[in-house]
Amino acid sequence: MIDNIRLLADRMEDEVIRFRRELHQIPEISYELPQTSAYVEEKLRSFGIGKIRAGICGYGITAEIEGMVPGKTIALRADMDGLPVTEATGCEFASSHEGRMHACGHDGHVAMLLAAAKILQKNKEQLSGTVRLIFQPAEEGPPPGGSFSMIREGVLEGVDAIFAIHMSPLEPAGTIAFNMDTAMSALDCFTIELTGKGGHGSMPHKSVDAITLSAQVINNIQYIISRQSDPLEPLVLTIGTIQGGSLWNIIADSVKMTGTMRSYDQDVRRRALENLEKCIKSTCDNVGASYVFQNEPAVNPLINHYGAAEFLKKTLEEVLGREHVKIMRRPSTASEDFSNYLFQVPGVFMWLGCRSGESTGYPLHHPCFNMDEHALKTGVAAHLAVADRFLNSDIVLNRK
């Protein structure tokens, strides 16, 4: 058992902040993370960690810290990618990559896991089992997201439990919050292409107007929410883009729309997608038009495992204190591809509060997003506590 976890994390505060600031200056997008990946690998090797697998899905990395006694395997995951956002924080360590920014806190995620890795490696003789570190690309997309790719590459093989931490400007700095079960929604990204018959704007009777048709489709799909879905089962359908037409006096022959759907229950999700295509088809059939409907199932609903959440609550309250642990009562309609790991392995997704004032209160993905860096040491302590207590106990987490 590792003693004085809080003290060990506190001693790493300056270093974890330095890691975060260095990473903040080199944000990269999606699967293209050469600088970030090289930074992570160099740090891991400098800590003396030898079992490193690099180049997964291009730039993903796993590393293993093996205790002195064989046992279970726990995985800790950090996402590495940034966003196509132009930074406006004014920080002296702002992004050096124009038009790119760590606006979702992934620099902090990587920094915390690196700091925890350094401490775990130094104390590996006190571990019974293995800690697998997962540094993942493309959490922000494109669909279906980096976790799908990492899972296909076998990063969960032999893993008994998995945990992750995400920064949250909604919570006060140093608070760790999580749901006991359903935490975030599924994400589906769909495309609708409608094809009618073009013509002159003065003779609509000789055409099939794709723009008018698109308006009917948009209106009709609202009935999926209001009349075909259980009001006690949350569901969101949004059309986000619409493209069609070329000139004021030409009736458009085609329109392309894209949208998103959010849901929590897999049966609700399936039925809604079926009803969505039926709605499009019937609307087109009524006027003699045709359609193409494509759905990209980007992310599963994020459902924490109740047993893992109970274990986490007890562990964090013991190590961090009850005042730093918050149980969330309602799920979010946002999505996170960590959910795909949880469909394979029991675990929990945690939020680490990083708000301490106006400058750290901007939402995720905002060009002014920033964090109270003092919160990072709490995340390091949480990683250490979860790994230590899980491996050095006889707890077995059910996959269901």
GROMACS .gro file of C-alpha atoms in nm:
model
  400
    1MET     CA    1   0.000   0.000   0.000
    2ILE     CA    2   0.133   0.344  -0.096
    3ASP     CA    3   0.141   0.576   0.205
    4ASN     CA    4   0.096   0.954   0.209
    5ILE     CA    5  -0.067   0.977  -0.135
    6ARG     CA    6  -0.177   1.337  -0.080
    7LEU     CA    7   0.175   1.437   0.022
    8LEU     CA    8   0.329   1.265  -0.281
    9ALA     CA    9   0.085   1.446  -0.511
   10ASP     CA   10   0.147   1.780  -0.339
   11ARG     CA   11   0.521   1.743  -0.393
   12MET     CA   12   0.454   1.697  -0.768
   13GLU     CA   13   0.253   2.019  -0.799
   14ASP     CA   14   0.519   2.233  -0.965
   15GLU     CA   15   0.611   1.952  -1.204
   16VAL     CA   16   0.255   1.868  -1.307
   17ILE     CA   17   0.188   2.237  -1.375
   18ARG     CA   18   0.503   2.252  -1.587
   19PHE     CA   19   0.392   1.945  -1.782
   20ARG     CA   20   0.054   2.107  -1.843
   21ARG     CA   21   0.202   2.437  -1.961
   22GLU     CA   22   0.448   2.270  -2.197
   23LEU     CA   23   0.168   2.061  -2.348
   24HIS     CA   24  -0.061   2.362  -2.366
   25GLN     CA   25   0.181   2.529  -2.608
   26ILE     CA   26   0.175   2.243  -2.861
   27PRO     CA   27  -0.192   2.149  -2.918
   28GLU     CA   28  -0.253   1.905  -3.201
   29ILE     CA   29  -0.572   1.776  -3.360
   30SER     CA   30  -0.744   1.439  -3.382
   31TYR     CA   31  -0.507   1.156  -3.477
   32GLU     CA   32  -0.218   1.384  -3.584
   33LEU     CA   33  -0.025   1.423  -3.260
   34PRO     CA   34   0.348   1.386  -3.338
   35GLN     CA   35   0.475   1.649  -3.091
   36THR     CA   36   0.238   1.553  -2.813
   37SER     CA   37   0.310   1.182  -2.853
   38ALA     CA   38   0.685   1.241  -2.859
   39TYR     CA   39   0.657   1.453  -2.544
   40VAL     CA   40   0.463   1.182  -2.360
   41GLU     CA   41   0.694   0.901  -2.468
   42GLU     CA   42   1.005   1.097  -2.369
   43LYS     CA   43   0.865   1.164  -2.022
   44LEU     CA   44   0.762   0.804  -1.968
   45ARG     CA   45   1.109   0.680  -2.062
   46SER     CA   46   1.274   0.941  -1.839
   47PHE     CA   47   1.073   0.798  -1.548
   48GLY     CA   48   1.229   0.459  -1.611
   49ILE     CA   49   0.915   0.296  -1.749
   50GLY     CA   50   1.030   0.033  -1.995
   51LYS     CA   51   0.713  -0.135  -2.119
   52ILE     CA   52   0.591   0.128  -2.365
   53ARG     CA   53   0.386   0.072  -2.679
   54ALA     CA   54   0.389   0.372  -2.910
   55GLY     CA   55   0.239   0.439  -3.253
   56ILE     CA   56  -0.104   0.293  -3.173
   57CYS     CA   57  -0.352   0.430  -3.429
   58GLY     CA   58  -0.071   0.658  -3.539
   59TYR     CA   59   0.023   0.838  -3.217
   60GLY     CA   60  -0.155   0.663  -2.931
   61ILE     CA   61   0.058   0.527  -2.646
   62THR     CA   62   0.022   0.272  -2.369
   63ALA     CA   63   0.270   0.207  -2.091
   64GLU     CA   64   0.270  -0.044  -1.809
   65ILE     CA   65   0.397  -0.016  -1.455
   66GLU     CA   66   0.427  -0.361  -1.307
   67GLY     CA   67   0.424  -0.417  -0.934
   68MET     CA   68   0.652  -0.657  -0.756
   69VAL     CA   69   0.370  -0.910  -0.716
   70PRO     CA   70   0.145  -1.027  -1.004
   71GLY     CA   71  -0.221  -0.938  -0.978
   72LYS     CA   72  -0.500  -0.742  -1.141
   73THR     CA   73  -0.460  -0.477  -1.410
   74ILE     CA   74  -0.608  -0.130  -1.384
   75ALA     CA   75  -0.609   0.116  -1.674
   76LEU     CA   76  -0.593   0.495  -1.639
   77ARG     CA   77  -0.675   0.696  -1.952
   78ALA     CA   78  -0.587   1.048  -2.067
   79ASP     CA   79  -0.692   1.200  -2.400
   80MET     CA   80  -0.428   1.404  -2.581
   81ASP     CA   81  -0.590   1.599  -2.866
   82GLY     CA   82  -0.674   1.968  -2.882
   83LEU     CA   83  -0.934   2.164  -3.077
   84PRO     CA   84  -0.940   2.390  -3.387
   85VAL     CA   85  -0.993   2.697  -3.167
   86THR     CA   86  -0.793   3.022  -3.169
   87GLU     CA   87  -0.678   3.086  -2.813
   88ALA     CA   88  -0.777   3.411  -2.641
   89THR     CA   89  -0.662   3.347  -2.282
   90GLY     CA   90  -0.367   3.585  -2.292
   91CYS     CA   91  -0.155   3.330  -2.103
   92GLU     CA   92   0.221   3.359  -2.136
   93PHE     CA   93   0.224   2.988  -2.221
   94ALA     CA   94  -0.051   3.018  -2.484
   95SER     CA   95  -0.068   2.793  -2.788
   96SER     CA   96   0.216   2.826  -3.035
   97HIS     CA   97   0.006   2.654  -3.303
   98GLU     CA   98  -0.213   2.910  -3.476
   99GLY     CA   99  -0.580   2.820  -3.478
  100ARG     CA  100  -0.535   2.532  -3.236
  101MET     CA  101  -0.585   2.521  -2.862
  102HIS     CA  102  -0.621   2.290  -2.565
  103ALA     CA  103  -0.967   2.431  -2.498
  104CYS     CA  104  -1.101   2.115  -2.332
  105GLY     CA  105  -0.833   2.055  -2.070
  106HIS     CA  106  -0.666   1.758  -2.235
  107ASP     CA  107  -0.327   1.912  -2.160
  108GLY     CA  108  -0.419   1.884  -1.792
  109HIS     CA  109  -0.536   1.525  -1.837
  110VAL     CA  110  -0.205   1.419  -1.988
  111ALA     CA  111  -0.005   1.615  -1.730
  112MET     CA  112  -0.188   1.450  -1.438
  113LEU     CA  113  -0.140   1.101  -1.576
  114LEU     CA  114   0.231   1.166  -1.641
  115ALA     CA  115   0.277   1.292  -1.285
  116ALA     CA  116   0.092   0.992  -1.146
  117ALA     CA  117   0.304   0.763  -1.363
  118LYS     CA  118   0.625   0.907  -1.222
  119ILE     CA  119   0.508   0.847  -0.865
  120LEU     CA  120   0.373   0.499  -0.938
  121GLN     CA  121   0.697   0.397  -1.105
  122LYS     CA  122   0.896   0.509  -0.800
  123ASN     CA  123   0.663   0.312  -0.571
  124LYS     CA  124   0.597   0.008  -0.790
  125GLU     CA  125   0.734  -0.230  -0.526
  126GLN     CA  126   0.427  -0.141  -0.320
  127LEU     CA  127   0.185  -0.248  -0.595
  128SER     CA  128   0.034  -0.592  -0.646
  129GLY     CA  129  -0.051  -0.599  -1.014
  130THR     CA  130  -0.017  -0.370  -1.314
  131VAL     CA  131  -0.113  -0.012  -1.398
  132ARG     CA  132  -0.172   0.041  -1.770
  133LEU     CA  133  -0.152   0.402  -1.882
  134ILE     CA  134  -0.353   0.487  -2.194
  135PHE     CA  135  -0.276   0.808  -2.382
  136GLN     CA  136  -0.549   0.835  -2.645
  137PRO     CA  137  -0.577   1.042  -2.965
  138ALA     CA  138  -0.893   1.180  -3.125
  139GLU     CA  139  -1.135   1.204  -2.835
  140GLU     CA  140  -1.274   1.512  -3.005
  141GLY     CA  141  -1.338   1.320  -3.328
  142PRO     CA  142  -1.390   1.257  -3.608
  143PRO     CA  143  -1.658   0.993  -3.548
  144PRO     CA  144  -1.642   0.728  -3.425
  145GLY     CA  145  -1.358   0.866  -3.207
  146GLY     CA  146  -1.020   0.752  -3.088
  147SER     CA  147  -1.138   0.509  -2.821
  148PHE     CA  148  -1.293   0.280  -3.084
  149SER     CA  149  -0.959   0.267  -3.262
  150MET     CA  150  -0.762   0.207  -2.943
  151ILE     CA  151  -0.996  -0.073  -2.835
  152ARG     CA  152  -0.956  -0.239  -3.175
  153GLU     CA  153  -0.580  -0.227  -3.118
  154GLY     CA  154  -0.619  -0.427  -2.795
  155VAL     CA  155  -0.547  -0.165  -2.529
  156LEU     CA  156  -0.807  -0.322  -2.297
  157GLU     CA  157  -0.678  -0.677  -2.318
  158GLY     CA  158  -0.639  -0.813  -1.966
  159VAL     CA  159  -0.776  -0.497  -1.803
  160ASP     CA  160  -0.996  -0.547  -1.495
  161ALA     CA  161  -1.105  -0.185  -1.445
  162ILE     CA  162  -1.056   0.155  -1.607
  163PHE     CA  163  -1.082   0.514  -1.480
  164ALA     CA  164  -1.042   0.861  -1.631
  165ILE     CA  165  -1.046   1.223  -1.517
  166HIS     CA  166  -1.173   1.527  -1.711
  167MET     CA  167  -1.139   1.893  -1.616
  168SER     CA  168  -1.463   2.076  -1.532
  169PRO     CA  169  -1.508   2.455  -1.503
  170LEU     CA  170  -1.854   2.386  -1.358
  171GLU     CA  171  -1.708   2.259  -1.030
  172PRO     CA  172  -1.488   2.439  -0.776
  173ALA     CA  173  -1.118   2.364  -0.801
  174GLY     CA  174  -1.016   2.044  -0.624
  175THR     CA  175  -1.360   1.881  -0.623
  176ILE     CA  176  -1.400   1.543  -0.790
  177ALA     CA  177  -1.752   1.475  -0.913
  178PHE     CA  178  -1.904   1.170  -1.079
  179ASN     CA  179  -2.230   0.987  -1.138
  180MET     CA  180  -2.300   0.651  -0.983
  181ASP     CA  181  -2.442   0.518  -1.310
  182THR     CA  182  -2.562   0.700  -1.626
  183ALA     CA  183  -2.338   1.004  -1.673
  184MET     CA  184  -2.346   1.123  -2.035
  185SER     CA  185  -2.545   1.068  -2.351
  186ALA     CA  186  -2.479   0.868  -2.664
  187LEU     CA  187  -2.379   1.071  -2.969
  188ASP     CA  188  -2.498   0.998  -3.321
  189CYS     CA  189  -2.398   1.217  -3.616
  190PHE     CA  190  -2.621   1.186  -3.920
  191THR     CA  191  -2.640   1.317  -4.278
  192ILE     CA  192  -2.960   1.355  -4.482
  193GLU     CA  193  -2.940   1.411  -4.857
  194LEU     CA  194  -3.269   1.496  -5.032
  195THR     CA  195  -3.304   1.486  -5.411
  196GLY     CA  196  -3.598   1.640  -5.592
  197LYS     CA  197  -3.626   1.797  -5.937
  198GLY     CA  198  -3.490   2.138  -6.019
  199GLY     CA  199  -3.655   2.402  -6.233
  200HIS     CA  200  -3.740   2.766  -6.282
  201GLY     CA  201  -3.859   2.960  -5.981
  202SER     CA  202  -4.166   3.081  -6.175
  203MET     CA  203  -4.290   2.727  -6.246
  204PRO     CA  204  -4.283   2.530  -5.919
  205HIS     CA  205  -4.548   2.287  -6.046
  206LYS     CA  206  -4.296   2.142  -6.289
  207SER     CA  207  -4.039   2.077  -6.015
  208VAL     CA  208  -3.991   1.898  -5.684
  209ASP     CA  209  -3.853   2.168  -5.457
  210ALA     CA  210  -3.581   2.019  -5.235
  211ILE     CA  211  -3.570   2.326  -5.009
  212THR     CA  212  -3.941   2.310  -4.932
  213LEU     CA  213  -3.900   1.936  -4.882
  214SER     CA  214  -3.619   1.993  -4.632
  215ALA     CA  215  -3.845   2.224  -4.430
  216GLN     CA  216  -4.109   1.951  -4.417
  217VAL     CA  217  -3.853   1.696  -4.304
  218ILE     CA  218  -3.727   1.926  -4.028
  219ASN     CA  219  -4.079   1.990  -3.905
  220ASN     CA  220  -4.183   1.626  -3.925
  221ILE     CA  221  -3.890   1.488  -3.729
  222GLN     CA  222  -3.996   1.700  -3.432
  223TYR     CA  223  -4.285   1.455  -3.393
  224ILE     CA  224  -4.028   1.186  -3.307
  225ILE     CA  225  -3.962   1.377  -2.986
  226SER     CA  226  -4.314   1.501  -2.912
  227ARG     CA  227  -4.526   1.203  -3.016
  228GLN     CA  228  -4.313   0.892  -3.071
  229SER     CA  229  -4.083   0.903  -2.769
  230ASP     CA  230  -4.150   0.836  -2.403
  231PRO     CA  231  -4.135   1.178  -2.231
  232LEU     CA  232  -3.955   1.012  -1.940
  233GLU     CA  233  -3.674   0.892  -2.171
  234PRO     CA  234  -3.452   1.189  -2.269
  235LEU     CA  235  -3.388   1.235  -2.640
  236VAL     CA  236  -3.246   1.528  -2.839
  237LEU     CA  237  -3.260   1.565  -3.218
  238THR     CA  238  -3.091   1.865  -3.378
  239ILE     CA  239  -3.037   1.968  -3.739
  240GLY     CA  240  -2.712   2.163  -3.733
  241THR     CA  241  -2.643   2.247  -4.100
  242ILE     CA  242  -2.843   2.281  -4.418
  243GLN     CA  243  -2.705   2.341  -4.767
  244GLY     CA  244  -2.907   2.382  -5.086
  245GLY     CA  245  -2.982   2.608  -5.377
  246SER     CA  246  -2.761   2.812  -5.607
  247LEU     CA  247  -2.961   3.116  -5.725
  248TRP     CA  248  -3.269   3.319  -5.623
  249ASN     CA  249  -3.480   3.209  -5.921
  250ILE     CA  250  -3.380   2.843  -5.942
  251ILE     CA  251  -3.570   2.572  -5.760
  252ALA     CA  252  -3.309   2.357  -5.587
  253ASP     CA  253  -3.292   1.994  -5.689
  254SER     CA  254  -3.101   1.882  -5.379
  255VAL     CA  255  -3.040   1.969  -5.016
  256LYS     CA  256  -2.790   1.826  -4.768
  257MET     CA  257  -2.845   1.843  -4.394
  258THR     CA  258  -2.640   1.723  -4.100
  259GLY     CA  259  -2.746   1.678  -3.742
  260THR     CA  260  -2.690   1.511  -3.411
  261MET     CA  261  -2.892   1.291  -3.178
  262ARG     CA  262  -2.835   1.246  -2.806
  263SER     CA  263  -2.985   0.966  -2.597
  264TYR     CA  264  -2.912   0.758  -2.287
  265ASP     CA  265  -3.089   0.428  -2.350
  266GLN     CA  266  -2.978   0.198  -2.631
  267ASP     CA  267  -3.335   0.089  -2.714
  268VAL     CA  268  -3.451   0.451  -2.727
  269ARG     CA  269  -3.154   0.525  -2.950
  270ARG     CA  270  -3.233   0.241  -3.191
  271ARG     CA  271  -3.603   0.324  -3.217
  272ALA     CA  272  -3.537   0.694  -3.270
  273LEU     CA  273  -3.295   0.625  -3.556
  274GLU     CA  274  -3.548   0.391  -3.717
  275ASN     CA  275  -3.824   0.652  -3.680
  276LEU     CA  276  -3.596   0.922  -3.818
  277GLU     CA  277  -3.539   0.733  -4.143
  278LYS     CA  278  -3.910   0.639  -4.169
  279CYS     CA  279  -3.997   1.006  -4.132
  280ILE     CA  280  -3.755   1.109  -4.408
  281LYS     CA  281  -3.877   0.833  -4.639
  282SER     CA  282  -4.248   0.907  -4.597
  283THR     CA  283  -4.194   1.280  -4.650
  284CYS     CA  284  -4.001   1.214  -4.970
  285ASP     CA  285  -4.251   0.955  -5.094
  286ASN     CA  286  -4.532   1.209  -5.063
  287VAL     CA  287  -4.375   1.435  -5.327
  288GLY     CA  288  -4.181   1.186  -5.540
  289ALA     CA  289  -3.837   1.271  -5.408
  290SER     CA  290  -3.554   1.041  -5.302
  291TYR     CA  291  -3.314   1.047  -5.009
  292VAL     CA  292  -2.993   0.909  -4.862
  293PHE     CA  293  -2.969   0.877  -4.484
  294GLN     CA  294  -2.635   0.798  -4.319
  295ASN     CA  295  -2.567   0.771  -3.946
  296GLU     CA  296  -2.228   0.763  -3.777
  297PRO     CA  297  -2.264   0.610  -3.427
  298ALA     CA  298  -1.988   0.819  -3.276
  299VAL     CA  299  -2.015   0.746  -2.904
  300ASN     CA  300  -2.208   0.510  -2.678
  301PRO     CA  301  -2.385   0.647  -2.371
  302LEU     CA  302  -2.142   0.688  -2.084
  303ILE     CA  303  -2.262   0.462  -1.803
  304ASN     CA  304  -2.042   0.431  -1.497
  305HIS     CA  305  -2.044   0.093  -1.328
  306TYR     CA  306  -2.220   0.119  -0.994
  307GLY     CA  307  -1.980  -0.113  -0.811
  308ALA     CA  308  -1.682   0.079  -0.946
  309ALA     CA  309  -1.846   0.407  -0.843
  310GLU     CA  310  -1.901   0.278  -0.488
  311PHE     CA  311  -1.536   0.174  -0.472
  312LEU     CA  312  -1.429   0.515  -0.607
  313LYS     CA  313  -1.645   0.707  -0.360
  314LYS     CA  314  -1.504   0.519  -0.062
  315THR     CA  315  -1.147   0.550  -0.189
  316LEU     CA  316  -1.158   0.922  -0.263
  317GLU     CA  317  -1.335   1.009   0.060
  318GLU     CA  318  -1.062   0.826   0.253
  319VAL     CA  319  -0.772   0.980   0.062
  320LEU     CA  320  -0.901   1.327  -0.034
  321GLY     CA  321  -1.168   1.386   0.228
  322ARG     CA  322  -1.546   1.391   0.188
  323GLU     CA  323  -1.545   1.764   0.121
  324HIS     CA  324  -1.364   1.700  -0.209
  325VAL     CA  325  -1.605   1.433  -0.339
  326LYS     CA  326  -1.939   1.510  -0.504
  327ILE     CA  327  -2.196   1.262  -0.634
  328MET     CA  328  -2.377   1.402  -0.937
  329ARG     CA  329  -2.751   1.342  -0.943
  330ARG     CA  330  -2.825   1.414  -1.309
  331PRO     CA  331  -2.650   1.304  -1.629
  332SER     CA  332  -2.522   1.544  -1.893
  333THR     CA  333  -2.639   1.563  -2.255
  334ALA     CA  334  -2.276   1.602  -2.360
  335SER     CA  335  -2.083   1.298  -2.482
  336GLU     CA  336  -1.739   1.148  -2.423
  337ASP     CA  337  -1.583   0.854  -2.601
  338PHE     CA  338  -1.452   0.708  -2.273
  339SER     CA  339  -1.798   0.550  -2.279
  340ASN     CA  340  -1.674   0.298  -2.532
  341TYR     CA  341  -1.419   0.163  -2.283
  342LEU     CA  342  -1.694   0.127  -2.023
  343PHE     CA  343  -1.892  -0.095  -2.260
  344GLN     CA  344  -1.599  -0.338  -2.236
  345VAL     CA  345  -1.457  -0.295  -1.886
  346PRO     CA  346  -1.603  -0.171  -1.554
  347GLY     CA  347  -1.494   0.172  -1.440
  348VAL     CA  348  -1.583   0.537  -1.380
  349PHE     CA  349  -1.544   0.871  -1.557
  350MET     CA  350  -1.466   1.156  -1.314
  351TRP     CA  351  -1.487   1.534  -1.338
  352LEU     CA  352  -1.214   1.740  -1.168
  353GLY     CA  353  -1.329   2.089  -1.076
  354CYS     CA  354  -1.092   2.361  -1.201
  355ARG     CA  355  -1.290   2.682  -1.139
  356SER     CA  356  -1.174   2.937  -0.883
  357GLY     CA  357  -1.284   3.268  -1.033
  358GLU     CA  358  -1.398   3.449  -1.345
  359SER     CA  359  -1.087   3.369  -1.549
  360THR     CA  360  -1.130   2.995  -1.487
  361GLY     CA  361  -1.507   2.991  -1.530
  362TYR     CA  362  -1.525   2.983  -1.909
  363PRO     CA  363  -1.689   2.668  -2.050
  364LEU     CA  364  -1.508   2.385  -2.223
  365HIS     CA  365  -1.428   2.457  -2.591
  366HIS     CA  366  -1.434   2.835  -2.530
  367PRO     CA  367  -1.130   3.030  -2.663
  368CYS     CA  368  -1.079   3.171  -2.312
  369PHE     CA  369  -1.103   2.836  -2.131
  370ASN     CA  370  -0.841   2.806  -1.859
  371MET     CA  371  -0.801   2.615  -1.536
  372ASP     CA  372  -0.691   2.671  -1.179
  373GLU     CA  373  -0.373   2.467  -1.202
  374HIS     CA  374  -0.372   2.398  -0.828
  375ALA     CA  375  -0.650   2.147  -0.900
  376LEU     CA  376  -0.409   1.927  -1.094
  377LYS     CA  377  -0.247   1.783  -0.780
  378THR     CA  378  -0.591   1.661  -0.669
  379GLY     CA  379  -0.626   1.474  -0.998
  380VAL     CA  380  -0.283   1.321  -0.949
  381ALA     CA  381  -0.381   1.204  -0.601
  382ALA     CA  382  -0.703   1.055  -0.738
  383HIS     CA  383  -0.513   0.854  -1.001
  384LEU     CA  384  -0.273   0.727  -0.735
  385ALA     CA  385  -0.546   0.640  -0.487
  386VAL     CA  386  -0.757   0.450  -0.739
  387ALA     CA  387  -0.463   0.249  -0.872
  388ASP     CA  388  -0.319   0.171  -0.528
  389ARG     CA  389  -0.644   0.076  -0.357
  390PHE     CA  390  -0.774  -0.132  -0.648
  391LEU     CA  391  -0.455  -0.332  -0.699
  392ASN     CA  392  -0.384  -0.381  -0.329
  393SER     CA  393  -0.729  -0.518  -0.247
  394ASP     CA  394  -0.937  -0.822  -0.327
  395ILE     CA  395  -1.216  -0.617  -0.486
  396VAL     CA  396  -1.358  -0.765  -0.807
  397LEU     CA  397  -1.572  -0.541  -1.027
  398ASN     CA  398  -1.856  -0.697  -1.223
  399ARG     CA  399  -1.855  -0.616  -1.595
  400LYS     CA  400  -2.233  -0.567  -1.597
   0.00000   0.00000   0.00000
